[in-house]
Amino acid sequence: MRFGLSRLSLLLLFPLFSLTGCEQPQVNFVFSEKTNELVPEAAKPVKEALVRQFGNPFELTQFEGLPTDFGDVEGSVKTVQASSGEEKLIRFQVEGLQDAYPKLLGLPLEWTSGKGQGQISRIKEYNYETGTIAVDKTADIDPQPGDTFLVECTRLQFGRDLYNRHCMHCHGMSGEGTGPTSRYLNPPPRDFRQGIYKYTSTKPTAKAQNADLERTVKEGIAGTYMPSFKLLTEDEVSAIVNYVVWLSIRGETEKKIVDELFFDYSKEVVAERTSEDGGESREDVMEELKEYMELDFPDTLEFATSSVAEAWEEANMEDAVVVPETPRVPDTPESRERGRKLYLGDKTKCATCHGPQGRGNGTATQDFWTNPATNEKYPNRGLHDIWGNQLPPRDLHRGIYRGGRRPIDVYRRMYSGIKGTPMPAFGGPLSDEELWDLVNYVMSLPYSSK
């Protein structure tokens, strides 16, 4: 009889590797399908640039200009351990890291004084109890007592370790939504790489605020497999969200730079360009690509990263939040009746999706809709979200509000719509009073006998 770990056991143990002092496997974040559809000469530099800028799941990299709390910590060398010439690592005791996150394995250490000033080492070993760090021995690194350094990404790593423990099995290591349990879940876990989150307090074109994501982590999402993590501390929830937003920034950056290349240098396009009908030689196409990568790609990468970072920064500003100008209209029979007429009328056409009685069975559920990504009809009837998942309209009689059940939550769903879905924004077409009437009507349906 053979003994060993089951597949499930391995999946459950995997996140723990990032929490121990074991040597980490060298893997990269998952690259998108579109990246892998580029010709190798384009895909390789894209992947290399993303690794330089963001690192990998076990060796995170700090990139300036991102709205991320990396959690840099300053320290200094206290003593250096003697080592033989055959030793590949230099070990030294440090001061100043007593309050730092205790799991620093794999993080970058930048020397700020001494012979190695300006050099970056990776922490290969870290003993929190003794305050001992080990880095690779090189000709440029010769730590001496009093030398100072900066350990980068301590808070980002704290969030990563919590994410690996609590979130990765559904959302995947890269936030791609394909963790080992995702295949069993409906609706499927969110793909964070697009930076689109459904339930936010922000205006229609704004990204989610960190506070929105923290609320989702703490409260969960009703009617889905997204659980509540109320047992985590506020600091732990904040650290997870900090890491999730960082994953989104990485994914959005990848998408932007790949979109710039795709229509000229995907495998399919290059095959067409170099076919008999296309008339171009592969050598000429590759020379054109090489010139682009040398001259234009650095600017493309910088613009992609900065524009994504700016959008996340703006989302966390006070004026990004939807705040009604008018207090809630009293929930009276008259208000509900006005809301019912709006619901059934041409101004909102709510019944087209949700049905005339709010049962989620409107005529839109019977149509074959076009996928905007492929411009082809979906194979099954009904509405879909931008991730390609079939999306039945909510049965409003069930009283399950995934974005929160407070009146202000429902108001914001109506004002901004639900991002990434066909649920439109009514913040322009409807006045505040009309929106509140609609809120009052919709929130009365679970108690209606119809």
Short mmCIF file of C-alpha atoms in Angstrom, two decimals:
data_model
loop_
_atom_site.label_atom_id
_atom_site.label_comp_id
_atom_site.label_asym_id
_atom_site.label_seq_id
_atom_site.Cartn_x
_atom_site.Cartn_y
_atom_site.Cartn_z
CA MET A 1 0.00 0.00 0.00
CA ARG A 2 1.36 3.41 -0.96
CA PHE A 3 1.09 6.37 1.35
CA GLY A 4 1.23 10.01 0.33
CA LEU A 5 -0.53 13.32 0.28
CA SER A 6 -3.76 13.47 -1.65
CA ARG A 7 -4.26 16.11 -4.31
CA LEU A 8 -6.60 17.99 -1.97
CA SER A 9 -4.03 17.89 0.82
CA LEU A 10 -1.42 19.36 -1.47
CA LEU A 11 -3.78 22.14 -2.48
CA LEU A 12 -4.50 22.94 1.13
CA LEU A 13 -0.84 22.89 2.09
CA PHE A 14 0.34 24.94 -0.88
CA PRO A 15 -0.48 28.37 0.61
CA LEU A 16 1.54 27.46 3.69
CA PHE A 17 4.75 27.39 1.65
CA SER A 18 4.57 31.17 1.50
CA LEU A 19 4.26 31.35 5.28
CA THR A 20 7.31 29.30 6.20
CA GLY A 21 11.05 29.63 5.87
CA CYS A 22 11.22 27.00 3.12
CA GLU A 23 12.86 27.83 -0.17
CA GLN A 24 10.15 29.09 -2.51
CA PRO A 25 9.57 27.59 -5.95
CA GLN A 26 10.29 30.03 -8.76
CA VAL A 27 6.99 30.58 -10.54
CA ASN A 28 5.47 33.56 -12.27
CA PHE A 29 2.05 35.08 -12.09
CA VAL A 30 -0.33 33.65 -14.67
CA PHE A 31 -0.15 35.55 -17.93
CA SER A 32 -3.35 36.21 -19.84
CA GLU A 33 -4.47 34.11 -22.79
CA LYS A 34 -4.06 37.16 -24.99
CA THR A 35 -0.42 37.54 -23.93
CA ASN A 36 0.23 33.93 -24.87
CA GLU A 37 -1.40 34.50 -28.26
CA LEU A 38 1.34 36.98 -29.20
CA VAL A 39 4.22 35.72 -31.30
CA PRO A 40 7.08 34.60 -29.01
CA GLU A 41 9.20 37.58 -30.06
CA ALA A 42 6.51 39.89 -28.61
CA ALA A 43 5.30 37.75 -25.70
CA LYS A 44 8.75 37.24 -24.20
CA PRO A 45 9.67 40.92 -23.65
CA VAL A 46 6.15 41.62 -22.34
CA LYS A 47 6.48 38.86 -19.76
CA GLU A 48 10.00 39.94 -18.83
CA ALA A 49 8.85 43.54 -18.34
CA LEU A 50 5.99 42.46 -16.07
CA VAL A 51 8.32 40.29 -14.00
CA ARG A 52 10.79 43.18 -13.64
CA GLN A 53 8.03 45.54 -12.61
CA PHE A 54 5.95 43.31 -10.34
CA GLY A 55 8.14 40.31 -9.53
CA ASN A 56 6.61 36.88 -9.02
CA PRO A 57 4.31 35.48 -6.32
CA PHE A 58 7.26 34.64 -4.07
CA GLU A 59 9.53 37.58 -4.84
CA LEU A 60 7.46 40.74 -4.95
CA THR A 61 8.94 43.87 -6.47
CA GLN A 62 8.30 47.46 -5.48
CA PHE A 63 7.52 49.82 -8.32
CA GLU A 64 7.28 53.52 -7.54
CA GLY A 65 4.19 55.45 -8.48
CA LEU A 66 1.62 52.81 -7.55
CA PRO A 67 -1.11 53.57 -4.97
CA THR A 68 0.14 50.64 -2.92
CA ASP A 69 1.23 50.48 0.70
CA PHE A 70 4.43 48.49 0.20
CA GLY A 71 5.47 48.78 3.84
CA ASP A 72 9.18 49.63 3.63
CA VAL A 73 11.16 49.14 6.86
CA GLU A 74 14.61 50.54 7.68
CA GLY A 75 17.22 48.48 9.50
CA SER A 76 20.94 48.24 10.15
CA VAL A 77 23.58 45.54 10.49
CA LYS A 78 24.43 44.70 14.10
CA THR A 79 26.95 41.89 13.69
CA VAL A 80 28.21 39.78 10.78
CA GLN A 81 28.69 36.04 11.17
CA ALA A 82 31.99 34.57 10.10
CA SER A 83 31.74 32.33 7.03
CA SER A 84 34.02 30.09 5.01
CA GLY A 85 35.01 30.84 1.46
CA GLU A 86 32.70 28.09 0.24
CA GLU A 87 29.62 29.66 1.81
CA LYS A 88 27.18 31.06 -0.75
CA LEU A 89 25.30 33.20 1.77
CA ILE A 90 26.28 36.02 4.11
CA ARG A 91 24.48 36.00 7.47
CA PHE A 92 24.20 38.97 9.77
CA GLN A 93 22.16 40.09 12.75
CA VAL A 94 20.11 43.23 12.30
CA GLU A 95 18.45 45.98 14.29
CA GLY A 96 15.28 47.91 13.48
CA LEU A 97 13.07 45.07 12.25
CA GLN A 98 11.46 44.20 15.56
CA ASP A 99 8.11 45.65 14.51
CA ALA A 100 8.28 44.48 10.89
CA TYR A 101 6.19 41.65 9.49
CA PRO A 102 8.13 38.54 10.60
CA LYS A 103 8.02 36.71 7.25
CA LEU A 104 10.51 38.51 5.03
CA LEU A 105 11.74 35.59 2.93
CA GLY A 106 12.23 36.57 -0.70
CA LEU A 107 11.80 40.31 -0.19
CA PRO A 108 14.19 42.85 -1.73
CA LEU A 109 16.72 44.47 0.61
CA GLU A 110 18.24 47.71 -0.67
CA TRP A 111 21.55 48.75 0.86
CA THR A 112 21.46 52.44 1.76
CA SER A 113 25.04 52.71 3.03
CA GLY A 114 28.29 50.76 3.03
CA LYS A 115 30.06 49.05 0.16
CA GLY A 116 26.82 47.75 -1.32
CA GLN A 117 25.03 51.11 -1.28
CA GLY A 118 22.44 51.16 -4.04
CA GLN A 119 22.61 47.39 -4.54
CA ILE A 120 19.59 45.11 -4.11
CA SER A 121 19.83 41.76 -2.32
CA ARG A 122 17.09 39.17 -1.92
CA ILE A 123 16.50 37.84 1.57
CA LYS A 124 17.25 34.11 1.35
CA GLU A 125 16.82 33.36 5.06
CA TYR A 126 15.26 35.26 7.93
CA ASN A 127 15.06 34.20 11.57
CA TYR A 128 12.67 36.52 13.37
CA GLU A 129 13.64 35.23 16.81
CA THR A 130 17.36 35.95 16.42
CA GLY A 131 17.04 38.83 13.95
CA THR A 132 19.35 37.08 11.47
CA ILE A 133 19.19 37.67 7.73
CA ALA A 134 21.03 35.82 4.96
CA VAL A 135 21.62 37.16 1.45
CA ASP A 136 23.66 35.94 -1.49
CA LYS A 137 27.38 36.54 -1.22
CA THR A 138 28.61 38.71 -4.10
CA ALA A 139 31.66 40.83 -4.81
CA ASP A 140 29.57 43.99 -4.41
CA ILE A 141 27.99 43.07 -1.07
CA ASP A 142 30.14 43.14 2.08
CA PRO A 143 27.93 44.02 5.07
CA GLN A 144 29.64 45.64 8.03
CA PRO A 145 28.24 46.65 11.44
CA GLY A 146 26.43 49.95 11.08
CA ASP A 147 25.55 49.51 7.39
CA THR A 148 21.94 50.48 6.77
CA PHE A 149 19.33 48.98 4.48
CA LEU A 150 15.70 49.18 3.48
CA VAL A 151 13.50 46.08 3.34
CA GLU A 152 10.77 46.63 0.76
CA CYS A 153 7.26 45.19 0.40
CA THR A 154 6.78 43.96 3.98
CA ARG A 155 3.11 44.99 4.06
CA LEU A 156 2.50 43.79 0.53
CA GLN A 157 3.92 40.41 1.52
CA PHE A 158 1.73 40.39 4.64
CA GLY A 159 -1.30 40.84 2.38
CA ARG A 160 0.00 38.23 -0.05
CA ASP A 161 0.38 35.62 2.68
CA LEU A 162 -3.14 36.30 3.96
CA TYR A 163 -4.44 36.18 0.38
CA ASN A 164 -2.71 32.85 -0.23
CA ARG A 165 -4.26 31.44 2.93
CA HIS A 166 -7.81 32.75 2.55
CA CYS A 167 -8.42 33.72 -1.09
CA MET A 168 -6.06 31.94 -3.48
CA HIS A 169 -7.92 28.62 -3.58
CA CYS A 170 -10.85 30.38 -5.30
CA HIS A 171 -9.36 33.47 -6.96
CA GLY A 172 -6.05 31.93 -8.05
CA MET A 173 -2.47 32.92 -7.37
CA SER A 174 -2.60 35.82 -9.81
CA GLY A 175 -6.17 36.85 -9.05
CA GLU A 176 -7.27 35.30 -12.34
CA GLY A 177 -10.31 33.60 -10.78
CA THR A 178 -9.21 30.05 -11.57
CA GLY A 179 -8.10 28.72 -8.21
CA PRO A 180 -8.41 24.97 -7.59
CA THR A 181 -11.94 25.23 -6.17
CA SER A 182 -13.24 27.70 -8.78
CA ARG A 183 -14.50 24.99 -11.12
CA TYR A 184 -17.10 23.99 -8.55
CA LEU A 185 -18.47 27.49 -7.93
CA ASN A 186 -21.36 29.32 -9.58
CA PRO A 187 -21.11 32.24 -9.96
CA PRO A 188 -17.37 31.82 -10.55
CA PRO A 189 -14.84 33.81 -8.51
CA ARG A 190 -13.94 37.28 -9.71
CA ASP A 191 -11.00 37.76 -12.07
CA PHE A 192 -9.22 40.68 -10.40
CA ARG A 193 -6.90 41.31 -13.34
CA GLN A 194 -9.43 43.48 -15.18
CA GLY A 195 -9.76 45.82 -12.22
CA ILE A 196 -13.56 45.74 -12.44
CA TYR A 197 -15.57 45.18 -9.28
CA LYS A 198 -19.35 45.01 -9.35
CA TYR A 199 -20.39 46.40 -6.01
CA THR A 200 -18.92 49.81 -5.34
CA SER A 201 -19.88 53.12 -3.77
CA THR A 202 -18.28 55.05 -6.62
CA LYS A 203 -19.56 56.78 -9.73
CA PRO A 204 -20.18 54.84 -12.97
CA THR A 205 -16.73 55.30 -14.52
CA ALA A 206 -14.71 55.12 -11.29
CA LYS A 207 -12.98 52.09 -9.89
CA ALA A 208 -13.80 50.62 -6.51
CA GLN A 209 -12.58 52.31 -3.37
CA ASN A 210 -10.45 50.29 -0.99
CA ALA A 211 -13.30 50.71 1.50
CA ASP A 212 -15.67 48.97 -0.95
CA LEU A 213 -13.39 45.98 -1.25
CA GLU A 214 -12.80 45.86 2.50
CA ARG A 215 -16.54 45.77 3.04
CA THR A 216 -16.88 42.90 0.57
CA VAL A 217 -14.15 40.95 2.37
CA LYS A 218 -15.75 41.54 5.76
CA GLU A 219 -19.39 41.02 4.74
CA GLY A 220 -19.04 38.51 1.91
CA ILE A 221 -21.47 38.58 -1.03
CA ALA A 222 -24.97 37.31 -0.31
CA GLY A 223 -26.19 34.53 -2.58
CA THR A 224 -22.67 33.53 -3.67
CA TYR A 225 -19.79 31.44 -2.37
CA MET A 226 -17.90 34.57 -1.31
CA PRO A 227 -17.88 34.20 2.49
CA SER A 228 -17.59 36.76 5.24
CA PHE A 229 -14.15 37.20 6.82
CA LYS A 230 -15.34 39.11 9.87
CA LEU A 231 -12.99 37.11 12.08
CA LEU A 232 -10.01 38.82 10.47
CA THR A 233 -8.75 42.02 12.06
CA GLU A 234 -9.20 45.39 10.36
CA ASP A 235 -5.48 45.43 9.63
CA GLU A 236 -5.59 41.99 8.01
CA VAL A 237 -8.56 42.92 5.83
CA SER A 238 -6.81 46.13 4.79
CA ALA A 239 -3.64 44.19 3.91
CA ILE A 240 -5.58 41.72 1.75
CA VAL A 241 -7.29 44.54 -0.15
CA ASN A 242 -3.95 46.30 -0.59
CA TYR A 243 -2.62 43.14 -2.26
CA VAL A 244 -5.77 42.53 -4.34
CA VAL A 245 -5.60 46.06 -5.75
CA TRP A 246 -1.93 45.48 -6.56
CA LEU A 247 -2.91 42.30 -8.45
CA SER A 248 -5.50 44.32 -10.35
CA ILE A 249 -2.92 46.95 -11.28
CA ARG A 250 -0.59 44.25 -12.53
CA GLY A 251 -3.35 42.62 -14.59
CA GLU A 252 -4.59 45.89 -16.05
CA THR A 253 -1.05 46.92 -16.97
CA GLU A 254 -0.58 43.63 -18.79
CA LYS A 255 -3.86 44.09 -20.66
CA LYS A 256 -3.02 47.60 -21.81
CA ILE A 257 0.42 46.77 -23.16
CA VAL A 258 -0.78 43.57 -24.84
CA ASP A 259 -3.68 45.41 -26.48
CA GLU A 260 -1.12 47.75 -28.07
CA LEU A 261 0.69 44.79 -29.63
CA PHE A 262 -2.09 42.37 -30.37
CA PHE A 263 -3.50 43.71 -33.62
CA ASP A 264 -0.08 43.75 -35.27
CA TYR A 265 1.81 40.92 -33.58
CA SER A 266 -0.58 38.19 -32.50
CA LYS A 267 0.26 34.79 -33.94
CA GLU A 268 -2.82 34.91 -36.16
CA VAL A 269 -2.12 38.41 -37.48
CA VAL A 270 1.55 37.69 -38.17
CA ALA A 271 0.56 34.52 -40.01
CA GLU A 272 -1.82 36.57 -42.17
CA ARG A 273 0.76 39.31 -42.78
CA THR A 274 3.39 36.80 -43.86
CA SER A 275 1.06 34.65 -45.95
CA GLU A 276 1.05 34.73 -49.72
CA ASP A 277 -1.90 37.14 -49.64
CA GLY A 278 -0.31 39.30 -46.96
CA GLY A 279 2.86 39.77 -48.94
CA GLU A 280 5.23 40.60 -46.05
CA SER A 281 8.27 38.59 -45.05
CA ARG A 282 8.58 37.36 -41.49
CA GLU A 283 12.01 38.98 -41.28
CA ASP A 284 10.54 42.40 -42.07
CA VAL A 285 7.71 41.96 -39.55
CA MET A 286 10.15 40.88 -36.84
CA GLU A 287 12.44 43.81 -37.62
CA GLU A 288 9.46 46.14 -37.29
CA LEU A 289 8.58 44.52 -33.95
CA LYS A 290 12.16 44.81 -32.72
CA GLU A 291 12.20 48.51 -33.52
CA TYR A 292 8.91 49.02 -31.68
CA MET A 293 10.13 47.16 -28.60
CA GLU A 294 13.32 49.23 -28.49
CA LEU A 295 11.84 52.67 -29.20
CA ASP A 296 8.18 52.68 -28.19
CA PHE A 297 7.57 49.84 -25.76
CA PRO A 298 9.19 51.54 -22.72
CA ASP A 299 6.82 54.50 -23.13
CA THR A 300 3.86 52.16 -23.63
CA LEU A 301 4.71 50.34 -20.40
CA GLU A 302 5.16 53.57 -18.45
CA PHE A 303 1.90 55.04 -19.73
CA ALA A 304 -0.02 51.83 -19.04
CA THR A 305 1.19 51.61 -15.46
CA SER A 306 0.75 55.29 -14.66
CA SER A 307 -2.75 55.52 -16.15
CA VAL A 308 -3.92 52.46 -14.22
CA ALA A 309 -2.36 53.76 -11.01
CA GLU A 310 -3.97 57.17 -11.51
CA ALA A 311 -7.42 55.60 -11.93
CA TRP A 312 -7.06 53.74 -8.63
CA GLU A 313 -5.83 56.87 -6.87
CA GLU A 314 -8.78 58.90 -8.16
CA ALA A 315 -11.24 56.23 -7.01
CA ASN A 316 -10.14 56.71 -3.41
CA MET A 317 -10.79 60.44 -3.49
CA GLU A 318 -13.82 61.76 -1.65
CA ASP A 319 -15.57 63.09 -4.76
CA ALA A 320 -15.55 59.64 -6.40
CA VAL A 321 -18.26 58.40 -4.02
CA VAL A 322 -21.93 58.58 -4.96
CA VAL A 323 -23.63 60.79 -2.37
CA PRO A 324 -27.33 61.57 -2.91
CA GLU A 325 -28.08 65.28 -3.03
CA THR A 326 -31.55 64.58 -1.66
CA PRO A 327 -32.28 62.60 1.52
CA ARG A 328 -34.22 59.41 1.09
CA VAL A 329 -37.83 59.98 0.13
CA PRO A 330 -40.08 58.57 2.89
CA ASP A 331 -41.05 54.98 2.15
CA THR A 332 -44.78 55.53 1.69
CA PRO A 333 -47.36 53.78 -0.52
CA GLU A 334 -47.30 56.85 -2.76
CA SER A 335 -43.52 56.66 -3.18
CA ARG A 336 -43.67 52.95 -3.95
CA GLU A 337 -46.38 53.53 -6.55
CA ARG A 338 -44.27 56.19 -8.27
CA GLY A 339 -41.36 53.74 -8.17
CA ARG A 340 -43.52 50.98 -9.66
CA LYS A 341 -44.45 53.21 -12.60
CA LEU A 342 -40.80 54.06 -13.16
CA TYR A 343 -39.91 50.36 -12.98
CA LEU A 344 -42.47 49.47 -15.66
CA GLY A 345 -41.95 52.56 -17.81
CA ASP A 346 -39.75 53.32 -20.80
CA LYS A 347 -37.51 55.62 -18.75
CA THR A 348 -35.84 52.65 -17.02
CA LYS A 349 -37.20 49.53 -18.75
CA CYS A 350 -36.39 47.55 -15.60
CA ALA A 351 -39.05 44.98 -16.50
CA THR A 352 -37.18 44.07 -19.70
CA CYS A 353 -34.64 42.18 -17.59
CA HIS A 354 -36.23 41.74 -14.16
CA GLY A 355 -39.73 40.99 -15.46
CA PRO A 356 -42.96 42.93 -14.87
CA GLN A 357 -43.29 41.55 -11.35
CA GLY A 358 -39.57 41.56 -10.53
CA ARG A 359 -39.12 37.79 -10.78
CA GLY A 360 -36.00 37.98 -12.98
CA ASN A 361 -37.83 36.62 -16.02
CA GLY A 362 -37.94 39.58 -18.40
CA THR A 363 -37.91 39.21 -22.17
CA ALA A 364 -34.15 39.92 -22.27
CA THR A 365 -33.57 36.50 -20.74
CA GLN A 366 -34.94 34.86 -23.89
CA ASP A 367 -32.69 36.63 -26.40
CA PHE A 368 -29.33 35.55 -27.80
CA TRP A 369 -26.99 38.43 -27.02
CA THR A 370 -23.73 39.38 -28.73
CA ASN A 371 -20.41 38.98 -26.96
CA PRO A 372 -18.71 42.41 -27.32
CA ALA A 373 -15.27 40.78 -27.09
CA THR A 374 -15.81 38.49 -30.08
CA ASN A 375 -18.77 40.17 -31.82
CA GLU A 376 -20.40 36.74 -31.97
CA LYS A 377 -23.62 35.51 -30.38
CA TYR A 378 -23.35 33.74 -27.04
CA PRO A 379 -24.23 30.04 -27.37
CA ASN A 380 -26.99 30.30 -24.77
CA ARG A 381 -29.86 32.68 -24.18
CA GLY A 382 -29.85 35.46 -21.65
CA LEU A 383 -27.58 38.16 -20.31
CA HIS A 384 -23.84 37.79 -19.67
CA ASP A 385 -21.23 39.78 -17.79
CA ILE A 386 -17.93 40.96 -19.27
CA TRP A 387 -16.23 37.83 -17.97
CA GLY A 388 -18.48 35.76 -20.25
CA ASN A 389 -20.56 34.27 -17.44
CA GLN A 390 -24.29 33.83 -17.89
CA LEU A 391 -26.02 36.35 -15.66
CA PRO A 392 -29.68 35.83 -14.76
CA PRO A 393 -31.33 39.08 -13.65
CA ARG A 394 -32.00 39.25 -9.93
CA ASP A 395 -35.32 37.95 -8.61
CA LEU A 396 -36.14 41.03 -6.56
CA HIS A 397 -38.68 39.17 -4.42
CA ARG A 398 -35.93 37.15 -2.75
CA GLY A 399 -34.52 40.18 -0.96
CA ILE A 400 -30.91 39.19 -1.70
CA TYR A 401 -28.84 42.25 -2.49
CA ARG A 402 -25.28 41.24 -3.25
CA GLY A 403 -23.91 44.75 -2.98
CA GLY A 404 -25.52 45.39 0.41
CA ARG A 405 -29.09 45.67 1.62
CA ARG A 406 -29.04 49.20 3.04
CA PRO A 407 -31.18 51.68 1.07
CA ILE A 408 -28.03 53.65 0.18
CA ASP A 409 -26.49 50.47 -1.26
CA VAL A 410 -29.49 49.88 -3.53
CA TYR A 411 -29.50 53.58 -4.48
CA ARG A 412 -25.87 53.33 -5.56
CA ARG A 413 -26.60 50.20 -7.63
CA MET A 414 -29.24 52.16 -9.49
CA TYR A 415 -27.20 55.34 -9.76
CA SER A 416 -24.00 53.71 -11.08
CA GLY A 417 -25.30 50.41 -12.40
CA ILE A 418 -23.37 47.23 -11.69
CA LYS A 419 -19.97 47.45 -13.31
CA GLY A 420 -19.10 44.68 -15.71
CA THR A 421 -22.74 43.71 -16.21
CA PRO A 422 -25.68 44.84 -18.39
CA MET A 423 -27.24 46.60 -15.36
CA PRO A 424 -27.18 50.24 -16.53
CA ALA A 425 -26.57 53.45 -14.61
CA PHE A 426 -29.62 55.64 -13.97
CA GLY A 427 -27.78 58.47 -12.23
CA GLY A 428 -28.30 60.73 -15.23
CA PRO A 429 -31.75 59.81 -16.57
CA LEU A 430 -33.43 59.82 -13.15
CA SER A 431 -33.56 62.52 -10.51
CA ASP A 432 -32.61 61.79 -6.91
CA GLU A 433 -36.28 61.71 -5.93
CA GLU A 434 -37.07 59.24 -8.71
CA LEU A 435 -34.15 57.03 -7.70
CA TRP A 436 -35.38 56.96 -4.11
CA ASP A 437 -38.91 56.11 -5.27
CA LEU A 438 -37.46 53.23 -7.27
CA VAL A 439 -35.43 52.11 -4.24
CA ASN A 440 -38.54 52.13 -2.07
CA TYR A 441 -40.49 50.09 -4.62
CA VAL A 442 -37.77 47.50 -5.22
CA MET A 443 -37.10 47.03 -1.51
CA SER A 444 -40.82 46.46 -0.92
CA LEU A 445 -41.03 43.53 -3.35
CA PRO A 446 -39.82 40.82 -0.91
CA TYR A 447 -42.85 41.68 1.22
CA SER A 448 -45.28 41.77 -1.69
CA SER A 449 -47.79 38.97 -2.26
CA LYS A 450 -47.62 39.38 -6.05
#
